[in-house]
Each structure stands twice: as structure tokens, then as C-alpha cells.
CSV table of C-alpha atoms and ligand atoms in Angstrom, one decimal:
chain,number,residue,atom,x,y,z
O,1,MET,CA,-27.4,21.0,14.8
O,2,LYS,CA,-23.7,20.7,16.0
O,3,HIS,CA,-21.4,19.2,13.6
O,4,LEU,CA,-18.9,16.9,14.5
O,5,LEU,CA,-16.3,15.8,12.3
O,6,LEU,CA,-14.0,12.8,12.6
O,7,VAL,CA,-10.9,12.6,10.5
O,8,GLY,CA,-9.1,9.4,10.4
O,9,GLY,CA,-10.5,5.8,10.9
O,10,GLY,CA,-7.7,5.3,13.7
O,11,HIS,CA,-7.8,3.1,16.3
O,12,SER,CA,-9.4,5.5,18.8
O,13,HIS,CA,-12.1,6.5,16.4
O,14,LEU,CA,-13.4,3.1,16.0
O,15,ALA,CA,-14.4,3.4,19.7
O,16,VAL,CA,-16.1,6.7,19.3
O,17,LEU,CA,-18.1,5.2,16.1
O,18,LYS,CA,-19.1,2.4,18.0
O,19,SER,CA,-20.2,4.6,20.9
O,20,PHE,CA,-22.2,6.8,18.6
O,21,GLY,CA,-23.9,3.8,17.1
O,22,ASP,CA,-24.7,2.1,20.5
O,23,ALA,CA,-26.1,5.5,21.8
O,24,PRO,CA,-26.9,8.3,19.2
O,25,LEU,CA,-26.9,11.9,20.7
O,26,GLU,CA,-29.5,14.2,19.7
O,27,GLY,CA,-28.6,17.5,17.6
O,28,VAL,CA,-25.7,15.9,16.6
O,29,ARG,CA,-24.6,15.3,12.8
O,30,LEU,CA,-21.6,13.1,12.6
O,31,ALA,CA,-19.2,12.8,9.4
O,32,LEU,CA,-16.0,10.5,9.1
O,33,LEU,CA,-13.3,11.6,6.5
O,34,SER,CA,-11.0,8.6,5.6
O,35,PRO,CA,-9.1,8.0,2.4
O,36,SER,CA,-9.9,4.1,2.7
O,37,ARG,CA,-13.0,2.5,3.6
O,38,HIS,CA,-11.2,0.2,6.0
O,39,ALA,CA,-9.5,0.2,9.3
O,40,PHE,CA,-6.5,-2.1,9.6
O,41,TYR,CA,-5.8,-3.4,13.1
O,42,SER,CA,-1.9,-3.4,13.2
O,43,GLY,CA,-1.4,-5.8,15.6
O,44,MET,CA,-2.4,-8.3,13.3
O,45,VAL,CA,-0.4,-6.8,10.1
O,46,PRO,CA,2.6,-9.0,10.7
O,47,GLY,CA,0.6,-12.1,11.1
O,48,VAL,CA,-1.1,-11.2,7.7
O,49,VAL,CA,2.4,-11.1,6.0
O,50,ALA,CA,3.6,-14.3,7.6
O,51,GLY,CA,0.6,-16.0,6.5
O,52,HIS,CA,-1.4,-16.7,9.5
O,53,TYR,CA,-4.3,-14.4,8.7
O,54,GLY,CA,-6.0,-13.1,5.4
O,55,PRO,CA,-5.9,-9.5,4.7
O,56,GLY,CA,-9.9,-9.7,5.6
O,57,GLU,CA,-9.1,-10.9,9.1
O,58,CYS,CA,-7.4,-7.8,10.2
O,59,ARG,CA,-9.6,-5.0,8.4
O,60,ILE,CA,-12.8,-3.4,9.7
O,61,ASP,CA,-15.4,-1.8,7.6
O,62,LEU,CA,-15.7,1.7,8.3
O,63,VAL,CA,-18.3,2.3,6.1
O,64,ALA,CA,-20.3,0.0,7.7
O,65,LEU,CA,-19.3,1.5,11.4
O,66,ALA,CA,-20.1,5.0,10.0
O,67,ALA,CA,-23.6,4.1,8.7
O,68,ARG,CA,-24.2,2.3,12.2
O,69,ALA,CA,-23.7,5.5,13.9
O,70,GLY,CA,-25.4,7.5,11.5
O,71,ALA,CA,-22.1,9.2,10.1
O,72,ARG,CA,-21.9,10.3,6.6
O,73,PHE,CA,-18.9,8.5,5.2
O,74,LEU,CA,-16.5,10.8,2.9
O,75,PRO,CA,-13.8,9.3,1.1
O,76,ASP,CA,-11.1,11.7,1.0
O,77,SER,CA,-8.2,12.9,3.3
O,78,ALA,CA,-7.5,15.9,5.1
O,79,ALA,CA,-4.9,18.1,3.8
O,80,GLY,CA,-5.3,21.0,6.5
O,81,VAL,CA,-7.5,22.8,9.0
O,82,ASP,CA,-8.6,26.2,9.3
O,83,PRO,CA,-9.2,26.8,12.9
O,84,ALA,CA,-10.4,30.3,12.7
O,85,ARG,CA,-13.2,29.3,10.3
O,86,ARG,CA,-13.6,25.8,11.6
O,87,GLU,CA,-12.8,24.3,8.5
O,88,VAL,CA,-11.0,21.3,7.3
O,89,THR,CA,-9.8,21.2,3.7
O,90,THR,CA,-9.4,17.9,2.1
O,91,ALA,CA,-6.9,16.9,-0.5
O,92,ARG,CA,-9.6,17.1,-3.4
O,93,GLY,CA,-10.1,21.1,-2.2
O,94,GLU,CA,-13.4,20.5,-0.4
O,95,ARG,CA,-14.0,22.6,2.7
O,96,LEU,CA,-15.9,20.7,5.8
O,97,ARG,CA,-17.2,22.6,8.2
O,98,TYR,CA,-17.2,21.6,12.3
O,99,ASP,CA,-18.1,22.5,15.4
O,100,VAL,CA,-16.1,20.0,17.1
O,101,LEU,CA,-13.0,18.2,15.5
O,102,SER,CA,-11.5,15.1,16.2
O,103,LEU,CA,-8.1,13.9,14.5
O,104,ASP,CA,-7.1,10.2,14.4
O,105,THR,CA,-5.0,10.3,11.3
O,106,GLY,CA,-2.2,8.0,12.8
O,107,SER,CA,1.6,8.7,11.8
O,108,SER,CA,3.9,7.8,9.0
O,109,ALA,CA,7.1,5.7,8.6
O,110,GLY,CA,9.5,8.3,7.6
O,111,GLU,CA,10.6,9.0,4.2
O,112,PRO,CA,14.4,9.1,3.3
O,113,ALA,CA,16.0,10.0,0.2
O,114,GLY,CA,14.7,7.4,-2.6
O,115,ALA,CA,12.7,5.5,-0.1
O,116,ALA,CA,9.3,6.4,-2.1
O,117,GLU,CA,10.5,4.9,-5.4
O,118,HIS,CA,13.0,1.9,-3.9
O,119,ALA,CA,11.5,1.0,-0.5
O,120,LEU,CA,8.3,-0.4,0.7
O,121,ARG,CA,7.1,1.8,3.6
O,122,ALA,CA,5.4,-0.3,6.6
O,123,ARG,CA,2.8,2.6,6.7
O,124,PRO,CA,0.1,3.1,5.6
O,125,VAL,CA,-0.7,-0.6,6.0
O,126,GLU,CA,-3.1,-1.0,2.9
O,127,ALA,CA,-0.4,-0.2,0.9
O,128,PHE,CA,2.3,-2.1,2.6
O,129,LEU,CA,0.4,-5.1,2.2
O,130,ALA,CA,-0.2,-4.5,-1.6
O,131,GLY,CA,3.5,-3.9,-1.6
O,132,TRP,CA,4.3,-7.1,0.1
O,133,GLU,CA,2.2,-9.3,-2.1
O,134,ARG,CA,4.4,-7.9,-4.9
O,135,LEU,CA,7.8,-8.2,-3.0
O,136,ARG,CA,6.8,-11.8,-2.1
O,137,GLU,CA,6.3,-12.8,-5.6
O,138,ALA,CA,9.4,-11.4,-7.1
O,139,ALA,CA,11.0,-13.3,-4.0
O,140,ARG,CA,9.5,-16.2,-5.1
O,141,ARG,CA,10.7,-16.0,-8.6
O,142,GLY,CA,14.1,-15.4,-7.2
O,143,GLU,CA,14.4,-11.7,-8.2
O,144,VAL,CA,14.9,-10.5,-4.9
O,145,ARG,CA,17.6,-12.4,-3.2
O,146,ARG,CA,18.2,-9.9,-0.1
O,147,ILE,CA,15.8,-7.3,1.6
O,148,ALA,CA,16.9,-5.1,4.3
O,149,VAL,CA,14.6,-4.0,6.7
O,150,ILE,CA,15.1,-0.4,8.2
O,151,GLY,CA,14.0,0.0,11.9
O,152,GLY,CA,15.0,-1.8,14.8
O,153,GLY,CA,11.8,-1.0,16.9
O,154,ALA,CA,9.1,-3.7,17.5
O,155,ALA,CA,7.5,-3.2,13.9
O,156,GLY,CA,10.8,-3.4,12.2
O,157,VAL,CA,11.5,-6.6,13.9
O,158,GLU,CA,8.1,-8.1,13.8
O,159,VAL,CA,7.9,-7.3,10.1
O,160,LEU,CA,11.3,-8.9,9.3
O,161,LEU,CA,10.6,-12.0,11.1
O,162,ALA,CA,6.9,-12.1,9.5
O,163,MET,CA,8.6,-11.8,5.8
O,164,GLN,CA,11.1,-14.4,6.7
O,165,HIS,CA,8.4,-16.9,7.5
O,166,GLY,CA,6.2,-15.9,5.0
O,167,LEU,CA,9.0,-16.6,2.3
O,168,ALA,CA,10.1,-19.7,4.1
O,169,GLY,CA,11.5,-22.2,1.7
O,170,SER,CA,12.7,-19.5,-0.9
O,171,ALA,CA,16.5,-18.2,-0.9
O,172,ALA,CA,15.7,-14.9,0.3
O,173,GLN,CA,18.0,-13.7,3.0
O,174,PHE,CA,17.3,-10.7,5.4
O,175,ALA,CA,19.4,-8.1,7.1
O,176,LEU,CA,18.1,-5.4,10.1
O,177,PHE,CA,19.4,-1.9,10.0
O,178,SER,CA,18.6,0.1,13.2
O,179,GLU,CA,20.3,3.6,14.2
O,180,LEU,CA,19.6,2.8,17.5
O,181,PRO,CA,20.7,-0.6,19.6
O,182,VAL,CA,17.4,-3.0,18.3
O,183,LEU,CA,14.2,-2.6,20.5
O,184,ALA,CA,16.2,0.0,23.1
O,185,GLY,CA,14.3,0.4,26.2
O,186,HIS,CA,12.6,-3.2,25.7
O,187,GLY,CA,12.8,-5.5,28.5
O,188,ALA,CA,12.7,-8.2,25.5
O,189,ARG,CA,15.7,-6.9,23.6
O,190,ARG,CA,18.3,-9.7,24.7
O,191,ARG,CA,15.5,-12.4,23.6
O,192,ILE,CA,14.8,-10.6,20.3
O,193,ALA,CA,18.6,-10.5,19.7
O,194,ARG,CA,18.9,-14.2,20.4
O,195,ILE,CA,15.9,-15.3,18.1
O,196,LEU,CA,17.3,-12.8,15.1
O,197,GLY,CA,20.7,-14.7,15.8
O,198,GLU,CA,19.1,-18.2,15.7
O,199,ARG,CA,17.2,-17.1,12.4
O,200,GLY,CA,20.3,-16.1,10.8
O,201,VAL,CA,19.2,-12.5,10.6
O,202,PRO,CA,22.4,-9.9,10.7
O,203,VAL,CA,21.8,-6.9,12.8
O,204,HIS,CA,23.3,-3.6,11.5
O,205,ALA,CA,23.0,-1.6,14.8
O,206,GLY,CA,24.1,2.3,15.1
O,207,ARG,CA,24.0,1.8,11.3
O,208,LYS,CA,22.4,5.2,10.0
O,209,VAL,CA,20.4,4.5,6.4
O,210,LEU,CA,20.7,7.7,4.4
O,211,ALA,CA,18.8,6.3,1.2
O,212,ALA,CA,17.2,3.1,-0.4
O,213,GLY,CA,18.5,3.0,-4.2
O,214,GLU,CA,17.7,0.4,-6.9
O,215,ASN,CA,20.3,-2.1,-5.6
O,216,GLY,CA,20.6,-1.5,-2.0
O,217,LEU,CA,20.9,1.1,0.7
O,218,GLU,CA,23.5,4.1,1.0
O,219,LEU,CA,24.7,4.2,4.5
O,220,GLY,CA,26.4,7.0,6.5
O,221,GLY,CA,30.2,7.2,5.8
O,222,GLY,CA,29.8,6.5,2.2
O,223,GLU,CA,28.9,2.7,2.2
O,224,ARG,CA,26.6,0.8,0.6
O,225,PHE,CA,24.7,-2.3,1.1
O,226,GLU,CA,23.7,-4.5,-1.6
O,227,ALA,CA,19.7,-5.8,-1.7
O,228,GLN,CA,17.2,-5.9,-4.2
O,229,ALA,CA,14.6,-4.6,-1.8
O,230,ALA,CA,14.3,-2.3,1.3
O,231,VAL,CA,11.4,-2.1,4.1
O,232,TRP,CA,11.1,1.1,5.7
O,233,ALA,CA,9.7,0.7,9.3
O,234,THR,CA,11.4,3.6,11.1
O,235,GLY,CA,9.7,5.4,13.9
O,236,ALA,CA,6.6,7.2,14.1
O,237,TYR,CA,6.6,10.6,11.9
O,238,ALA,CA,3.8,13.4,11.9
O,239,PRO,CA,1.9,14.8,9.0
O,240,THR,CA,3.4,18.3,7.8
O,241,TRP,CA,-0.4,19.4,7.6
O,242,ILE,CA,-0.7,19.6,11.2
O,243,ALA,CA,1.8,22.1,11.9
O,244,GLN,CA,1.0,24.1,8.9
O,245,SER,CA,-2.4,24.6,10.4
O,246,GLY,CA,-1.5,26.4,13.3
O,247,LEU,CA,-2.4,23.9,15.6
O,248,ALA,CA,0.0,23.8,18.9
O,249,THR,CA,2.2,20.9,18.4
O,250,ASP,CA,5.2,18.7,20.1
O,251,ALA,CA,9.0,19.3,18.7
O,252,ARG,CA,8.2,16.6,16.5
O,253,GLY,CA,5.2,18.2,14.9
O,254,PHE,CA,2.6,15.8,16.6
O,255,VAL,CA,-0.8,17.7,17.9
O,256,ALA,CA,0.0,18.8,21.4
O,257,VAL,CA,-3.0,17.9,23.7
O,258,SER,CA,-3.9,18.1,27.3
O,259,GLU,CA,-5.2,15.1,29.1
O,260,THR,CA,-8.5,15.7,28.0
O,261,LEU,CA,-7.5,15.2,24.4
O,262,GLN,CA,-8.2,18.6,23.7
O,263,SER,CA,-5.7,20.6,21.4
O,264,ARG,CA,-3.7,23.1,23.4
O,265,SER,CA,-4.5,25.6,21.2
O,266,PHE,CA,-7.9,24.9,20.3
O,267,PRO,CA,-10.5,23.1,22.6
O,268,GLU,CA,-13.0,22.3,20.1
O,269,ILE,CA,-10.3,20.3,18.4
O,270,PHE,CA,-9.4,16.8,19.8
O,271,ALA,CA,-6.7,14.3,18.9
O,272,ALA,CA,-5.8,11.0,19.9
O,273,GLY,CA,-3.5,8.2,18.9
O,274,ASP,CA,-0.1,8.5,16.9
O,275,VAL,CA,-1.0,11.7,15.9
O,276,ALA,CA,-1.3,13.2,19.0
O,277,THR,CA,0.9,13.9,22.2
O,278,VAL,CA,-0.2,14.2,25.6
O,279,ILE,CA,2.0,16.8,26.9
O,280,GLY,CA,2.9,16.1,30.5
O,281,ALA,CA,2.5,12.5,30.0
O,282,PRO,CA,3.9,11.3,26.5
O,283,ARG,CA,4.2,8.0,25.9
O,284,PRO,CA,5.6,5.8,22.6
O,285,LYS,CA,3.5,5.9,19.6
O,286,SER,CA,2.2,2.7,19.7
O,287,GLY,CA,-1.5,1.1,19.0
O,288,VAL,CA,-1.9,0.3,22.6
O,289,PHE,CA,-2.5,3.8,23.6
O,290,ALA,CA,-4.6,4.9,20.6
O,291,VAL,CA,-6.6,1.8,21.6
O,292,ARG,CA,-6.9,2.9,25.4
O,293,GLN,CA,-7.7,6.5,24.3
O,294,GLY,CA,-10.5,5.7,22.2
O,295,PRO,CA,-13.3,5.2,25.2
O,296,VAL,CA,-12.1,8.3,26.8
O,297,LEU,CA,-12.1,10.2,23.3
O,298,ALA,CA,-15.9,9.0,22.9
O,299,ARG,CA,-16.9,10.1,26.0
O,300,ASN,CA,-15.4,13.4,25.7
O,301,LEU,CA,-16.7,14.2,22.3
O,302,ARG,CA,-20.0,13.3,23.7
O,303,ARG,CA,-19.7,15.6,26.8
O,304,VAL,CA,-18.1,18.5,25.2
O,305,LEU,CA,-21.4,18.5,22.5
O,306,ALA,CA,-23.4,18.3,25.5
O,307,GLY,CA,-21.9,21.0,27.7
O,308,GLU,CA,-20.7,18.6,30.2
O,309,ALA,CA,-17.1,18.4,32.3
O,310,LEU,CA,-14.7,16.4,30.4
O,311,GLU,CA,-12.9,13.5,32.0
O,312,ARG,CA,-8.6,12.9,31.8
O,313,PHE,CA,-7.1,10.5,29.7
O,314,ARG,CA,-4.5,8.8,32.4
O,315,PRO,CA,-1.9,6.7,30.6
O,316,PRO,CA,-0.3,3.7,32.6
O,317,SER,CA,3.6,4.5,32.7
O,318,ARG,CA,4.1,1.2,30.9
O,319,SER,CA,2.4,-0.9,28.4
O,320,LEU,CA,2.7,-4.8,27.5
O,321,ALA,CA,4.2,-5.2,24.2
O,322,LEU,CA,3.6,-8.4,22.2
O,323,ILE,CA,6.0,-8.8,19.6
O,324,SER,CA,5.4,-11.7,17.4
O,325,CYS,CA,8.3,-13.7,16.0
O,326,GLY,CA,7.2,-14.8,12.3
O,327,ASP,CA,6.2,-18.3,13.4
O,328,PRO,CA,3.4,-18.7,16.1
O,329,TYR,CA,5.6,-17.5,18.7
O,330,ALA,CA,5.8,-14.6,20.6
O,331,VAL,CA,7.7,-12.0,23.5
O,332,ALA,CA,6.1,-10.6,25.8
O,333,SER,CA,7.8,-7.2,27.1
O,334,TRP,CA,6.7,-5.1,30.1
O,335,GLY,CA,9.2,-2.6,31.5
O,336,ARG,CA,12.4,-4.5,32.3
O,337,PHE,CA,10.8,-8.0,32.4
O,338,SER,CA,10.2,-10.6,29.5
O,339,LEU,CA,8.6,-13.6,28.4
O,340,GLU,CA,8.4,-16.1,25.6
O,341,GLY,CA,6.6,-18.9,24.1
O,342,ALA,CA,4.0,-20.4,21.4
O,343,TRP,CA,1.6,-19.6,24.7
O,344,VAL,CA,2.2,-15.9,24.3
O,345,TRP,CA,1.4,-16.0,20.7
O,346,ARG,CA,-2.0,-17.6,21.6
O,347,LEU,CA,-2.4,-14.9,24.0
O,348,LYS,CA,-1.8,-12.3,21.3
O,349,ASP,CA,-3.8,-13.8,18.7
O,350,SER,CA,-6.8,-13.8,21.2
O,351,ILE,CA,-6.4,-10.3,22.0
O,352,ASP,CA,-6.2,-9.0,18.3
O,353,ARG,CA,-9.0,-11.3,17.1
O,354,ARG,CA,-11.3,-10.0,19.7
O,355,PHE,CA,-10.5,-6.3,19.2
O,356,VAL,CA,-11.5,-6.8,15.6
O,357,GLU,CA,-14.4,-8.7,16.4
O,358,ARG,CA,-15.6,-5.9,18.6
O,359,TYR,CA,-15.9,-3.4,15.6
O,360,ARG,CA,-16.8,-5.9,12.9
O,361,LEU,CA,-20.1,-5.9,11.6
O,362,GLY,CA,-20.3,-7.6,8.3
O,363,PRO,CA,-18.8,-11.1,7.2
O,364,ALA,CA,-14.9,-11.2,7.5
O,365,GLY,CA,-13.2,-9.6,4.4
O,366,ALA,CA,-16.5,-7.2,4.4
J,1,FAD,C1,3.8,-3.4,11.3
J,1,FAD,C2,3.7,-2.7,12.1
J,1,FAD,C3,2.8,-3.4,13.4
J,1,FAD,C4,2.6,-2.7,14.4
J,1,FAD,N1,2.3,-3.5,15.4
J,1,FAD,C5,1.9,-2.9,16.5
J,1,FAD,C6,1.8,-3.8,17.6
J,1,FAD,O1,1.5,-5.2,17.9
J,1,FAD,N2,1.1,-3.3,19.1
J,1,FAD,C7,1.2,-1.9,18.9
J,1,FAD,O2,0.6,-1.4,20.1
J,1,FAD,N3,1.5,-1.0,18.2
J,1,FAD,C8,1.8,-1.4,16.8
J,1,FAD,N4,2.1,-0.7,15.8
J,1,FAD,C9,2.2,0.5,16.1
J,1,FAD,C10,0.7,1.1,15.3
J,1,FAD,O3,0.4,0.9,14.1
J,1,FAD,C11,0.2,2.3,15.7
J,1,FAD,O4,1.0,3.2,16.9
J,1,FAD,C12,-1.4,2.8,15.7
J,1,FAD,O5,-1.7,2.1,14.5
J,1,FAD,C13,-1.7,4.1,15.7
J,1,FAD,O6,-3.1,4.2,15.8
J,1,FAD,P1,-3.9,5.7,15.3
J,1,FAD,O7,-5.3,5.4,15.9
J,1,FAD,O8,-3.2,6.8,15.6
J,1,FAD,O9,-3.9,5.4,13.9
J,1,FAD,P2,-4.1,4.4,12.5
J,1,FAD,O10,-4.2,3.0,13.1
J,1,FAD,O11,-2.4,4.4,11.8
J,1,FAD,O12,-5.0,5.1,11.6
J,1,FAD,C14,-4.9,6.2,11.0
J,1,FAD,C15,-6.1,6.2,9.8
J,1,FAD,O13,-6.2,7.5,9.6
J,1,FAD,C16,-6.1,7.4,7.8
J,1,FAD,N5,-5.6,8.8,7.7
J,1,FAD,C17,-4.4,9.1,7.4
J,1,FAD,N6,-4.0,10.3,7.2
J,1,FAD,C18,-5.0,10.8,6.8
J,1,FAD,C19,-5.7,12.1,6.5
J,1,FAD,N7,-4.8,13.1,6.0
J,1,FAD,N8,-7.1,12.4,6.5
J,1,FAD,C20,-8.0,11.1,6.8
J,1,FAD,N9,-7.5,10.1,7.3
J,1,FAD,C21,-6.2,10.0,7.3
J,1,FAD,C22,-5.4,6.2,7.5
J,1,FAD,O14,-6.2,5.9,6.4
J,1,FAD,C23,-5.7,5.3,8.9
J,1,FAD,O15,-6.9,4.7,8.5
J,1,FAD,C24,2.6,-1.4,14.6
J,1,FAD,C25,2.9,-0.6,13.2
J,1,FAD,C26,3.4,-1.3,12.2
J,1,FAD,C27,3.7,-0.6,11.1
């Protein structure tokens, strides 16, 4: 009996669980290690914040998906890997043996000084949505007058515009801080700049935020910015336990994998989604690539367990980004090209709903 251990219920592992549920593999014992019983589909998270969806509409029940795949569900998180012993250590101190290991644990939103106490981080999603509920109520009571969002990528822009929509009618004001130009590298950056301007959002581009404190932000050059709340949505950061485990990593600490999604140092370890970087074909850390890697990862895990040759993941050079704007309106960005309209939002809504439906086994909100 071979042990396949899946760590993290990210976008790629959803496809793996579905594959093993559709067609079990004899002689393989499967387990899923996840701190949460739910996977959150990030594309719909801004829609939850804006009030277009209930939280149940963007989450997938991992316990049900694991049960269908014949996998044991282990409610804990990985704290380290011992590749020599082929064991994963969990946060609670358990040791889980594996023959083949697959990591899909995502990335974090960064941790600047003071942020844990005074800023709401956009990831992990479950904690973010709980924090948003509290922030929304505080803003409605008038306790929060100004909210600063740190992070000028698609996630920061979407979250800001979604919060603004969710708080329509309240007096809350917003400001966006970004170390780089907002949506640097996106064809849609001018459209988004115009939309932020139309909606009265001051953009502080080229400003490094050093820390979030009780009454605002500490900026480079000793300046302060007054805000009663800060939302941290900066780029993707790797968990430190990856590098500490001795796995080969890229310069930022993400698992270095080959095109077969195998660790460059231990071929029995696979990784996909944000936590992995395909050496020679790196792509931005986005859900689009995690989703695309899912079916390849599923087939390769089956193949390695059956002793067959593996296939390569060949990412497209660019991907379509659909950036929601709070109201049912969105901007599509593909390379240098961009489009916008209510129809873009409807397109995004139908793509997102279809994704979640594919993995939903029980009633909405299960
Ligand atoms: C607000 C927001 C909106 C976004 N919108 C989009 C979008 O529209 N399109 C897009 O392409 N990208 C979007 N992104 C980026 C997207 O969220 C990520 O790229 C994507 O979620 C990565 O998927 P993943 O499979 O790597 O991991 P995730 O989906 O992040 O899942 C990782 C899972 O692993 C679990 N986990 C974490 N640590 C451990 C551990 N130590 N042990 C076990 N389990 C663990 C977590 O609980 C989580 O369930 C958005 C991000 C944010 C923050």
C-alpha cells in the first residue's frame, strides 16, 4: 500500500481529489491535511465582500470531497517536511508518513511590522472574511472613518473596490498604497486608474508602508497616514517552513519544481499553485495558474504511483485577468489589451460559479 499525502486544500488539490473520487487508484491510501474544512475560491472573495455572494457560495467542502475520494481528512497544518524520513510534521506535533507528497498550501499576504495586530490581511481567506465582517460593522457604526488598503496588485484593487461597494451609504473613505505603480504590467492599469479616480480613491503609488499601527500607517521617510483600519493585500510570500525543510526553493522561498511539478530536490515531492515556482517557466502567483496545474498534477500523481512517465505542465505565456470593480462591473486584462463593462462581470460571475459547482457535492453553504 502506497501513501499519498496531500497537504493543503488549494485550487490544484481540488482537481486531484476530484480525479481520485472519479477513478480510485488501487493500492493507494490517500490523506488530506488541511487546517480548514473549506477551500475558498479566491476569484469570488471580492464578490462576498461587496455583498454579491454569501460566504457559502465561494467555499467548497473539503471533507466531503476527501470522503468521495476515499481520503482521510486530517484537520491540522504542516509545519515541516523531513524528506529523508519521508515524513510531514504537523503544527500539533504529529508525524505523517508518505511515499508521495503533494503540496498546495498557497502563499501569504506578507507580514509587515504591526500588521498582525492592526491590519486585516487578505489571506488566509477565512480569517479575512471574518475580519471584514467586524470591520464592516465598525464602519457602519462610524468607528472607522478611513480604511487604507496596502497592495496595488489585482487583489488590493478588487478588495478596495469591493469594500467600498459593501459600505455604500456609510461615511467610510478609502486610500490605496502601492510600492509599485498600481497594476504594474497589466494592460488594464489605465482603466483601473480611471475607475479609482471616478470613485474618489486617492492612490499613493511609490509609497512604501513600513508598519500599520493603531491610528494609521507608518510610511518611509518618517511620515504617517491616519486611518482607523488597514487591509494588507501585498504580493505573495512563501511560508518559512518550506526552506527550513531543506527543499530546493526559488529566491523567494517557494518550492522549486520542474515542469512535471516535482520538487527539484526530491522527485517524490510535488508542489503546485502559489507555493510552487516552475523553474524555467515562472508565472505570477495567481489562482489561474493554480487551477491550470490541477489536472496535470492529478495525472502526474496517478502516474508516479503507477510507475509511469510524467507529463509536463506548459503554462501559457500570459493569462486573462478579470478584475471586479465592486459593483457588477469588471475589467478584463490580457497582456497589453483590456476591455471593461457589466458584461465582463457577468462573464467572470459565470466562470467563477461554474468552477465552484464542479467541486460542490452538498447544498450551498455546506
Ligand atoms: C482577495 C483576493 C482575490 C484574488 N482574486 C484572484 C482572481 O480573481 N484570480 C486569480 O487568478 N487569482 C486571484 N487571487 C490570487 C489567488 O488567491 C491565489 O493565487 C490562489 O488562491 C492560489 O491557489 P493555491 O492553490 O496555491 O492555494 P490557496 O487557494 O491559497 O489554498 C491553500 C490552502 O492551503 C491551506 N494551507 C495553508 N497553509 C497550510 C499548511 N501549512 N498546511 C496545510 N494546509 C495549509 C489553506 O488553508 C488553503 O486552504 C486573489 C487573491 C486574493 C487575496
